[in-house]
Coordinates of C-alpha atoms and ligand atoms in Angstrom, one line a residue:
M860 CA 39.1 116.2 80.1
K861 CA 40.7 119.4 81.4
R862 CA 42.7 117.4 83.9
F863 CA 43.8 114.9 81.2
K864 CA 45.2 117.8 79.1
Q865 CA 47.1 119.2 82.0
T866 CA 48.6 115.8 82.7
L867 CA 49.6 115.5 79.1
R868 CA 51.1 118.9 78.9
L869 CA 53.1 118.2 82.0
S870 CA 54.3 114.8 80.8
I871 CA 55.9 116.1 77.6
P872 CA 58.5 118.3 79.1
L873 CA 59.2 115.8 81.8
S874 CA 59.8 113.0 79.4
L875 CA 62.0 115.3 77.4
I876 CA 64.1 116.0 80.5
I877 CA 64.5 112.3 81.1
V878 CA 65.6 111.7 77.5
L879 CA 68.0 114.6 77.8
C880 CA 69.3 113.2 81.1
C881 CA 69.9 109.8 79.5
A882 CA 71.7 111.3 76.7
L883 CA 73.8 113.7 78.6
F884 CA 74.9 111.6 81.5
T885 CA 76.5 108.8 79.6
L886 CA 79.6 108.4 81.8
P887 CA 82.4 106.0 81.3
A888 CA 82.2 103.1 83.8
A889 CA 85.5 104.2 85.3
A890 CA 83.7 107.4 86.4
F891 CA 81.0 105.5 88.3
S892 CA 81.7 105.8 92.0
D893 CA 79.9 102.5 92.8
V894 CA 81.4 100.2 90.1
A895 CA 84.4 98.6 91.8
P896 CA 87.2 97.8 89.4
G897 CA 87.6 94.0 89.2
S898 CA 84.0 93.4 90.1
W899 CA 82.1 90.7 88.2
Y900 CA 80.1 93.2 86.2
E901 CA 82.7 95.9 85.7
K902 CA 83.8 94.8 82.2
A903 CA 80.3 94.5 80.9
V904 CA 79.3 97.9 82.3
T905 CA 82.4 99.5 80.8
Q906 CA 81.9 98.0 77.4
M907 CA 78.3 98.9 77.2
T908 CA 78.8 102.4 78.6
D909 CA 81.7 103.1 76.3
S910 CA 79.6 102.1 73.3
G911 CA 76.7 104.3 74.4
Q912 CA 74.3 101.5 75.0
L913 CA 74.0 102.2 78.7
S914 CA 74.1 105.2 80.9
G915 CA 74.5 106.0 84.6
Y916 CA 72.8 108.5 86.8
P917 CA 73.5 112.2 87.0
D918 CA 75.1 111.9 90.4
G919 CA 77.9 109.7 88.9
T920 CA 76.5 106.4 90.1
F921 CA 75.6 103.3 88.2
R922 CA 73.5 101.7 91.0
P923 CA 74.4 98.1 90.1
N924 CA 72.2 96.6 92.8
Q925 CA 69.1 98.5 91.8
T926 CA 66.4 96.4 90.3
I927 CA 66.1 97.1 86.5
S928 CA 62.7 98.2 85.1
T929 CA 61.0 96.7 82.1
A930 CA 61.5 99.8 80.0
E931 CA 65.2 100.1 80.9
F932 CA 65.8 96.4 80.0
V933 CA 64.1 96.6 76.7
A934 CA 65.8 99.9 75.7
I935 CA 69.3 98.6 76.6
T936 CA 68.7 95.4 74.8
A937 CA 67.4 97.3 71.7
R938 CA 70.5 99.5 71.7
R939 CA 72.8 96.6 72.0
A940 CA 71.0 94.7 69.3
G941 CA 70.8 97.8 67.0
L942 CA 67.0 98.0 67.0
S943 CA 66.0 101.6 66.2
P944 CA 63.1 103.3 68.1
V945 CA 59.8 103.8 66.2
S946 CA 57.0 106.2 66.9
A947 CA 54.8 105.2 69.8
E948 CA 51.6 106.1 71.5
S949 CA 53.1 106.5 75.0
A950 CA 55.2 109.5 75.9
H951 CA 57.5 107.4 78.1
W952 CA 61.2 107.9 77.2
A953 CA 61.6 104.3 76.2
A954 CA 58.3 103.9 74.3
G955 CA 60.0 104.1 70.9
Y956 CA 62.1 101.1 71.8
T957 CA 59.3 99.1 73.4
Q958 CA 57.2 99.7 70.4
A959 CA 59.9 98.6 68.0
A960 CA 60.6 95.5 70.1
L961 CA 56.9 94.6 70.2
Q962 CA 56.6 94.9 66.4
T963 CA 59.7 92.8 65.9
G964 CA 58.1 90.0 68.0
W965 CA 60.4 90.0 71.0
Y966 CA 57.3 89.7 73.2
D967 CA 53.5 89.9 73.0
W968 CA 51.2 92.8 73.7
D969 CA 50.0 91.4 77.1
E970 CA 53.6 90.9 78.3
I971 CA 54.5 94.6 77.9
P972 CA 51.5 96.6 76.9
P973 CA 52.4 99.6 74.7
T974 CA 50.1 101.7 76.8
G975 CA 53.0 101.7 79.3
E976 CA 51.5 100.5 82.6
K977 CA 54.3 97.9 83.0
F978 CA 57.2 100.1 81.8
N979 CA 58.4 101.2 85.2
Q980 CA 57.8 97.8 86.9
P981 CA 60.7 95.4 87.4
I982 CA 61.0 93.0 84.5
T983 CA 60.8 89.3 85.4
R984 CA 63.8 87.0 84.8
Q985 CA 61.8 84.8 82.5
L986 CA 60.7 87.7 80.3
A987 CA 64.2 89.2 80.3
V988 CA 65.6 85.9 79.1
K989 CA 63.0 85.6 76.4
I990 CA 63.8 89.1 75.2
I991 CA 67.6 88.5 74.9
M992 CA 67.1 85.2 73.2
K993 CA 64.7 86.7 70.7
A994 CA 67.0 89.6 70.2
F995 CA 70.3 87.8 69.8
M996 CA 69.7 84.0 69.2
P997 CA 66.2 83.6 67.8
D998 CA 67.0 80.1 66.4
A999 CA 68.6 78.6 69.5
R1000 CA 66.8 75.6 71.1
G1001 CA 67.5 73.4 74.1
D1002 CA 66.7 69.9 74.9
F1003 CA 63.7 69.8 77.3
N1004 CA 64.8 66.9 79.5
K1005 CA 68.5 67.9 79.6
E1006 CA 68.1 71.6 80.3
S1007 CA 65.0 71.5 82.6
S1008 CA 66.8 69.1 84.9
K1009 CA 69.4 71.8 85.6
I1010 CA 66.7 74.2 86.9
S1011 CA 65.4 73.2 90.4
D1012 CA 62.5 75.6 90.3
F1013 CA 61.6 74.8 86.7
S1014 CA 57.9 74.2 87.7
Q1015 CA 57.6 77.9 88.5
L1016 CA 58.2 79.0 84.9
D1017 CA 55.2 80.0 82.8
G1018 CA 54.9 77.7 79.8
R1019 CA 55.4 80.5 77.3
Y1020 CA 59.0 80.9 78.5
Y1021 CA 60.1 77.3 78.3
E1022 CA 61.6 77.6 74.9
A1023 CA 63.7 80.7 75.6
V1024 CA 64.9 79.6 79.0
L1025 CA 65.9 76.1 77.8
A1026 CA 67.7 77.6 74.9
A1027 CA 69.5 80.1 77.1
Y1028 CA 70.6 77.3 79.5
S1029 CA 71.8 75.1 76.6
K1030 CA 73.9 78.0 75.2
G1031 CA 75.3 78.8 78.7
I1032 CA 73.9 82.3 78.5
V1033 CA 72.2 81.6 81.8
T1034 CA 73.3 79.3 84.5
G1035 CA 71.6 78.9 87.9
D1036 CA 73.0 79.8 91.2
S1037 CA 74.7 77.1 93.4
S1038 CA 71.4 75.6 94.3
G1039 CA 70.2 75.5 90.7
T1040 CA 67.4 78.0 91.1
F1041 CA 66.4 80.4 88.3
R1042 CA 63.7 82.3 90.2
P1043 CA 61.7 83.0 87.0
K1044 CA 59.3 85.6 88.5
S1045 CA 61.9 87.6 90.5
G1046 CA 63.5 90.8 89.2
L1047 CA 67.1 91.3 88.3
S1048 CA 69.6 93.9 89.1
R1049 CA 71.1 96.5 86.7
A1050 CA 74.5 94.7 87.0
E1051 CA 73.0 91.3 86.2
A1052 CA 71.0 92.7 83.3
C1053 CA 74.0 94.4 81.9
V1054 CA 76.1 91.2 82.0
L1055 CA 73.3 89.1 80.6
I1056 CA 72.7 91.4 77.6
Q1057 CA 76.4 91.9 76.9
R1058 CA 77.0 88.2 77.1
A1059 CA 74.2 87.3 74.8
G1060 CA 75.3 90.1 72.4
E1061 CA 78.8 88.8 72.3
F1062 CA 77.8 85.2 71.9
S1063 CA 75.6 86.1 68.9
Q1064 CA 78.6 87.8 67.3
G1065 CA 80.7 84.7 67.7
Q1066 CA 82.8 86.2 70.4
M1067 CA 83.6 84.6 73.7
P1068 CA 81.0 85.4 76.4
V1069 CA 82.0 88.3 78.6
Q1070 CA 82.0 86.5 81.9
P1071 CA 82.7 82.9 82.6
E1072 CA 80.6 82.9 85.9
P1073 CA 76.9 82.4 86.1
V1074 CA 75.1 85.6 85.1
V1075 CA 71.7 85.0 86.5
S1076 CA 72.1 84.0 90.1
D1077 CA 69.9 83.9 93.1
P1078 CA 69.8 87.5 94.4
A1079 CA 70.1 86.1 97.9
V1080 CA 73.6 84.9 97.0
P1081 CA 75.5 87.8 95.3
P1082 CA 78.2 86.8 92.8
R1083 CA 81.5 86.2 94.5
T1084 CA 83.6 89.3 95.0
E1085 CA 87.1 88.4 93.9
T1086 CA 89.5 89.9 96.4
I1087 CA 93.2 90.0 96.9
Q1088 CA 95.1 89.7 100.1
G1089 CA 98.6 90.8 101.1
G1090 CA 100.1 93.5 103.3
V1091 CA 100.6 97.2 103.4
S1092 CA 103.6 97.2 101.1
K1093 CA 101.5 95.5 98.4
N1094 CA 98.2 97.4 98.8
G1095 CA 99.1 100.8 100.1
W1096 CA 96.5 103.3 101.0
L1097 CA 93.1 101.7 101.1
K1098 CA 89.9 103.3 99.8
V1099 CA 86.2 102.6 99.7
V1100 CA 84.7 102.1 96.2
G1101 CA 81.0 101.5 96.3
A1102 CA 80.5 98.8 99.0
S1103 CA 84.0 97.4 98.6
L1104 CA 87.3 98.1 100.4
C1105 CA 89.9 98.5 97.7
N1106 CA 93.7 98.9 97.6
D1107 CA 95.5 101.8 96.1
Q1108 CA 95.1 100.2 92.6
G1109 CA 91.4 100.1 93.1
Q1110 CA 91.2 96.3 93.4
P1111 CA 88.9 94.8 96.1
V1112 CA 91.0 93.7 99.0
V1113 CA 90.2 91.7 102.1
L1114 CA 91.8 92.0 105.5
R1115 CA 91.6 89.2 108.1
G1116 CA 93.2 88.8 111.4
M1117 CA 92.8 88.8 115.2
S1118 CA 91.5 91.4 117.7
S1119 CA 93.4 91.8 120.9
H1120 CA 91.5 91.4 124.2
G1121 CA 91.5 94.4 126.5
L1122 CA 95.0 95.9 126.6
Q1123 CA 94.6 96.5 130.3
W1124 CA 94.3 92.7 130.9
Y1125 CA 96.0 91.0 128.0
G1126 CA 98.3 93.6 126.6
Q1127 CA 101.1 91.0 126.5
F1128 CA 99.3 89.4 123.5
A1129 CA 99.6 92.7 121.6
S1130 CA 103.4 92.3 121.6
S1131 CA 105.5 92.3 118.4
Q1132 CA 106.1 88.5 118.6
A1133 CA 102.4 87.7 119.2
I1134 CA 101.3 89.9 116.3
K1135 CA 104.0 88.4 114.1
N1136 CA 102.7 84.9 115.1
T1137 CA 99.3 85.7 113.6
A1138 CA 101.0 87.1 110.4
D1139 CA 102.9 83.9 110.1
Y1140 CA 99.6 82.0 110.0
G1141 CA 98.4 84.4 107.2
A1142 CA 96.8 87.4 108.9
N1143 CA 97.2 90.8 107.3
L1144 CA 95.3 92.7 110.0
F1145 CA 95.5 93.2 113.7
R1146 CA 92.9 95.1 115.9
I1147 CA 93.9 96.8 119.1
A1148 CA 90.9 96.7 121.5
M1149 CA 91.6 99.7 123.7
Y1150 CA 88.9 99.6 126.3
T1151 CA 87.9 103.0 127.5
D1152 CA 86.1 102.0 130.7
E1153 CA 86.7 98.9 132.9
D1154 CA 90.1 100.1 134.0
G1155 CA 91.1 100.9 130.4
Y1156 CA 92.3 104.1 128.8
L1157 CA 90.3 106.5 130.8
S1158 CA 91.7 105.2 134.1
N1159 CA 95.3 105.0 132.9
P1160 CA 95.7 107.1 129.7
D1161 CA 99.5 107.4 129.5
K1162 CA 100.2 103.7 130.0
I1163 CA 97.4 102.4 127.8
R1164 CA 98.2 104.9 125.0
Q1165 CA 101.8 103.7 125.1
Q1166 CA 100.7 100.1 124.8
A1167 CA 98.5 101.0 121.9
I1168 CA 101.3 102.8 120.1
S1169 CA 103.6 99.9 120.6
A1170 CA 101.0 97.5 119.2
I1171 CA 100.5 99.8 116.2
D1172 CA 104.2 99.9 115.6
A1173 CA 104.4 96.1 116.0
A1174 CA 101.7 95.5 113.3
V1175 CA 103.4 98.1 111.0
S1176 CA 106.7 96.3 111.3
N1177 CA 105.0 93.1 110.3
D1178 CA 103.6 94.8 107.1
M1179 CA 100.1 94.4 108.5
Y1180 CA 97.1 96.8 108.6
V1181 CA 96.1 97.7 112.1
I1182 CA 92.8 98.9 113.6
I1183 CA 93.0 101.2 116.6
D1184 CA 89.7 100.6 118.4
W1185 CA 88.1 103.0 120.9
H1186 CA 86.5 100.1 122.7
I1187 CA 83.4 101.5 124.4
L1188 CA 81.3 98.8 126.0
S1189 CA 80.0 99.4 129.5
D1190 CA 80.1 103.1 128.6
G1191 CA 77.5 102.5 125.9
N1192 CA 77.0 106.0 124.6
P1193 CA 80.1 107.3 122.7
M1194 CA 79.1 110.9 123.7
F1195 CA 80.0 110.2 127.3
H1196 CA 83.7 110.6 126.6
V1197 CA 83.7 112.5 123.3
S1198 CA 86.3 115.0 124.3
E1199 CA 88.7 112.3 125.5
S1200 CA 88.1 110.5 122.2
E1201 CA 88.8 113.7 120.3
A1202 CA 92.1 114.3 122.1
F1203 CA 93.1 110.7 121.7
F1204 CA 92.4 110.5 117.9
T1205 CA 94.0 113.9 117.3
D1206 CA 97.2 112.6 118.8
I1207 CA 97.1 109.2 117.1
A1208 CA 96.0 110.5 113.6
Q1209 CA 98.7 113.2 113.8
R1210 CA 101.3 110.6 114.7
Y1211 CA 100.3 108.2 111.9
K1212 CA 99.1 110.6 109.3
D1213 CA 101.5 109.4 106.7
N1214 CA 101.0 105.7 107.5
P1215 CA 98.6 103.8 105.3
A1216 CA 98.5 100.9 107.7
V1217 CA 96.3 102.5 110.3
L1218 CA 92.5 102.2 110.3
Y1219 CA 90.5 104.0 112.9
E1220 CA 87.5 102.4 114.7
I1221 CA 85.9 105.2 116.6
C1222 CA 83.3 103.5 118.8
N1223 CA 83.4 99.7 119.3
E1224 CA 79.8 99.0 120.4
P1225 CA 77.3 101.7 121.3
N1226 CA 74.6 100.0 123.4
G1227 CA 71.8 100.8 125.8
N1228 CA 69.9 104.0 125.7
V1229 CA 71.7 105.5 122.7
S1230 CA 70.4 106.6 119.3
W1231 CA 72.0 106.8 115.9
Q1232 CA 70.5 110.1 115.1
N1233 CA 71.1 111.9 118.4
D1234 CA 74.3 110.3 119.7
I1235 CA 76.2 108.0 117.5
K1236 CA 76.0 110.0 114.2
P1237 CA 76.9 113.4 115.8
Y1238 CA 79.7 111.7 117.7
A1239 CA 81.0 110.1 114.4
Q1240 CA 80.8 113.4 112.6
R1241 CA 83.0 115.0 115.3
I1242 CA 85.6 112.3 115.4
I1243 CA 85.7 111.8 111.6
N1244 CA 86.4 115.5 111.3
T1245 CA 89.0 115.3 114.0
I1246 CA 90.8 112.4 112.3
R1247 CA 90.5 113.8 108.8
S1248 CA 91.9 117.1 109.9
Q1249 CA 95.2 115.2 110.7
S1250 CA 95.0 112.2 108.3
P1251 CA 92.7 113.0 105.4
K1252 CA 93.0 109.7 103.6
S1253 CA 92.5 107.0 106.3
I1254 CA 89.7 104.5 106.5
I1255 CA 87.4 105.1 109.4
L1256 CA 85.1 102.4 110.9
V1257 CA 81.9 103.4 112.5
G1258 CA 79.8 101.4 115.0
S1259 CA 76.1 101.5 115.4
G1260 CA 73.5 100.7 118.1
T1261 CA 72.8 97.3 119.8
W1262 CA 76.5 96.5 120.0
S1263 CA 77.2 97.4 116.4
Q1264 CA 74.3 95.4 114.9
D1265 CA 72.1 98.3 113.7
I1266 CA 73.9 99.0 110.4
H1267 CA 70.5 99.3 108.7
I1268 CA 69.6 102.2 110.9
A1269 CA 72.9 103.9 110.1
A1270 CA 72.4 103.2 106.4
A1271 CA 69.0 104.8 106.5
D1272 CA 70.6 108.1 107.7
P1273 CA 74.1 107.7 106.4
L1274 CA 77.3 109.7 107.1
Q1275 CA 78.3 111.9 104.2
Y1276 CA 82.0 111.1 104.0
E1277 CA 84.3 109.1 101.8
N1278 CA 86.3 106.2 103.0
I1279 CA 84.1 105.3 105.9
M1280 CA 82.7 101.8 106.6
Y1281 CA 80.0 100.5 109.0
T1282 CA 81.1 97.8 111.4
L1283 CA 78.9 94.8 112.1
H1284 CA 79.8 92.5 115.1
F1285 CA 78.5 89.0 115.4
Y1286 CA 79.0 85.9 117.6
A1287 CA 78.3 82.6 115.8
G1288 CA 76.6 81.0 118.7
T1289 CA 74.1 83.8 119.0
H1290 CA 73.7 85.6 115.6
G1291 CA 72.7 84.2 112.2
N1292 CA 70.5 84.9 109.3
E1293 CA 69.0 88.1 110.7
L1294 CA 72.3 89.8 110.7
R1295 CA 73.5 88.3 107.5
N1296 CA 70.3 89.6 105.8
R1297 CA 71.0 93.0 107.2
I1298 CA 74.5 93.0 105.7
D1299 CA 73.0 92.1 102.3
Q1300 CA 70.4 94.8 102.6
V1301 CA 72.9 97.5 103.5
M1302 CA 75.4 96.4 100.9
A1303 CA 72.7 96.4 98.2
Q1304 CA 72.1 100.0 99.2
G1305 CA 75.7 100.6 98.4
F1306 CA 77.2 100.9 101.9
P1307 CA 80.4 99.2 102.9
V1308 CA 80.5 96.8 105.9
F1309 CA 83.5 95.7 108.0
V1310 CA 83.2 92.9 110.5
S1311 CA 85.7 94.4 113.0
E1312 CA 84.7 91.9 115.7
W1313 CA 83.3 88.4 115.6
G1314 CA 83.6 85.3 117.8
T1315 CA 83.1 81.5 117.4
S1316 CA 81.3 81.6 120.8
R1317 CA 78.1 83.0 122.1
A1318 CA 77.9 86.8 122.5
D1319 CA 79.1 86.6 126.1
G1320 CA 82.5 85.3 124.9
S1321 CA 81.7 81.7 126.2
G1322 CA 79.8 78.6 125.0
G1323 CA 80.4 76.5 122.0
V1324 CA 82.7 76.5 120.1
F1325 CA 80.2 76.9 117.2
I1326 CA 82.4 75.8 114.3
N1327 CA 79.6 75.0 111.8
E1328 CA 77.9 78.3 112.4
S1329 CA 81.3 80.1 112.1
C1330 CA 82.0 78.3 108.8
Q1331 CA 78.6 79.5 107.5
W1332 CA 79.5 83.0 108.5
L1333 CA 83.0 83.0 107.1
D1334 CA 81.7 81.6 103.8
F1335 CA 79.1 84.3 103.7
L1336 CA 81.8 87.0 104.3
N1337 CA 84.2 85.5 101.8
Q1338 CA 81.5 85.5 99.1
R1339 CA 81.0 89.2 99.7
G1340 CA 84.7 90.1 100.2
I1341 CA 84.1 91.4 103.7
S1342 CA 87.1 91.9 106.0
W1343 CA 87.2 90.8 109.7
T1344 CA 89.0 90.4 112.9
N1345 CA 88.2 87.7 115.4
W1346 CA 87.7 88.1 119.2
S1347 CA 90.2 87.4 120.7
L1348 CA 94.0 86.9 120.8
C1349 CA 94.5 86.0 124.5
D1350 CA 94.8 82.9 126.7
K1351 CA 91.8 83.7 129.0
N1352 CA 89.8 80.6 129.9
E1353 CA 86.8 81.4 127.7
T1354 CA 85.9 79.6 124.4
S1355 CA 86.3 82.7 122.2
A1356 CA 90.0 82.9 123.2
A1357 CA 92.4 81.7 120.5
L1358 CA 95.2 80.6 122.8
R1359 CA 95.3 77.9 125.5
P1360 CA 95.8 79.2 129.1
G1361 CA 99.5 79.7 129.9
T1362 CA 100.6 80.2 126.2
S1363 CA 103.7 82.4 126.0
P1364 CA 103.3 85.6 123.9
A1365 CA 107.1 85.6 123.4
K1366 CA 107.5 82.6 121.1
P1367 CA 106.0 81.2 117.9
W1368 CA 102.9 79.1 118.4
T1369 CA 102.3 75.5 117.4
Q1370 CA 98.9 74.1 116.8
A1371 CA 99.0 72.6 120.3
E1372 CA 98.9 76.1 121.8
L1373 CA 95.8 77.1 119.9
T1374 CA 92.4 76.4 121.3
E1375 CA 89.6 74.8 119.2
S1376 CA 88.6 78.4 118.2
G1377 CA 92.1 79.4 117.5
K1378 CA 92.8 76.5 115.3
F1379 CA 89.7 77.1 113.2
V1380 CA 90.2 80.9 113.0
F1381 CA 93.9 80.7 112.2
S1382 CA 93.1 78.3 109.4
R1383 CA 90.8 80.8 107.8
F1384 CA 93.1 83.9 107.5
N1385 CA 93.5 83.0 103.9
G1386 CA 89.9 82.5 103.1
Ligands
IDC2838 C1 84.3 90.3 126.6 C2 85.4 89.4 127.0 C3 85.3 89.0 128.4 C4 85.2 90.3 129.3 C5 84.0 91.1 128.8 C6 83.8 92.4 129.5 O1 85.5 88.3 126.2 O2 86.5 88.3 128.8 O3 85.0 90.0 130.6 O4 84.2 91.4 127.4 O5 84.8 93.3 129.3 C7 81.7 92.2 122.7 C8 82.7 93.2 123.1 C9 83.9 92.5 123.8 C10 83.4 91.3 124.6 C11 82.9 90.3 123.7 C12 82.4 88.9 124.3 O6 83.2 94.0 122.1 O7 84.5 93.4 124.6 O8 84.5 90.7 125.3 N1 81.7 90.9 122.9 O9 81.4 89.2 125.2 N2 80.7 92.5 122.0 C13 80.0 91.3 121.8 C14 80.6 90.3 122.4

């Protein structure tokens, strides 16, 4: 009994604090650092935030990918529908709303017990749809045969939700993902919930729905990020907003192009004409792979530096973005040459401090006996500080362990800087779902990913060409608005090379000069 009283006493001030937080931190969507302008949910979030039906978090985030709880969903729907809270037995901040909703008949006692044990659990999609239909369109009905045939996993629905889900489909409030699944027992994200509620609310008021796209989609396939392309003159200084790369207007932007091979071996394909040739096929990005080891920069700093600068200038003169890549590979730990890296990036960032075209990739692929915590992260902190002290606004790309595949390890202990992105490298003949899932996991946590190197071959640069697998990868990247450069722009006799042996870097290229890989990759610069 004594213990119970203590718990009760504690819970009152705590719930008060939460209510206060919800009231105080109602920020306009524009202020949310992780709501990208132009994203599929931005309009709904803005409208609902501006009208006070929805709030973000005290740290200025909205957390669009976070799973919404049952209490949050009911409270937001109630505010949108104008249902006032009533007194309730639970001290939970949303109990007044859940009680009012229960009394109004939005759901039954067992679905959301007023005692509160389900309040903080994720709401299921089937229950969420029932609630919005009860709240906004209680009289709507859908034809069983017609609507159920649209839902490939209809058999997973509990019978008590048939009516609401069929009605929601018939009104177009809910449409499935591309494979027609509804996933009735999965949760939904805050962004999805917000769009769903706003859409149903507008529909019931006789207005056009807020979004033409499907609003409840398979969480494994995030809604498509609409991106724009174009060069530096159009997009200016880039910035990271949430998990998206955006232009100076804050619109999500996508960069696609070729990576050079090692400058020490194939520097002729980082010439002005060669870079222009890729721009003529639609590329708006070029990556300069400046090997450090293997007779690269460390063996010949003056010459290789000059080649890199000429390549940067060539990309700039073609209105392209350009990545200067400190290409560690056999030297797997970036700490091995951290002082050389510092000197190099000081020089380059000073030189290009006023140029929005230049992106800095500070360690191509850490590998071997190297850890994020002890080596890569401290290295990144030093080099980011170095670059930022010269060029405060530029985008910096950071690699991770296992040849830049361990983005999940980086995301678990992230760098605390703006405008940085984590690189992920893949080769279509070697890597598939495991790395794709990793990208989704990391982006769902709000971290931006940049594929600064990928190949149509196996990871050794040969084998294949794996066109089907590459297609699957590029479709995945397009859906998420992820930028990339392809390995590599050279005429070496390996399948990952884009040019046939003997191709001249000094002339425009016809299709006949492109390899199978080159033809495919050049055809995908525009998506
Ligand atoms: C490969 C080149 C190959 C070269 C080898 C070693 O294609 O011609 O002999 O490097 O220098 C990477 C690296 C990239 C590799 C590429 C393919 O970043 O330098 O290029 N790859 O193996 N990571 C994964 C694959």
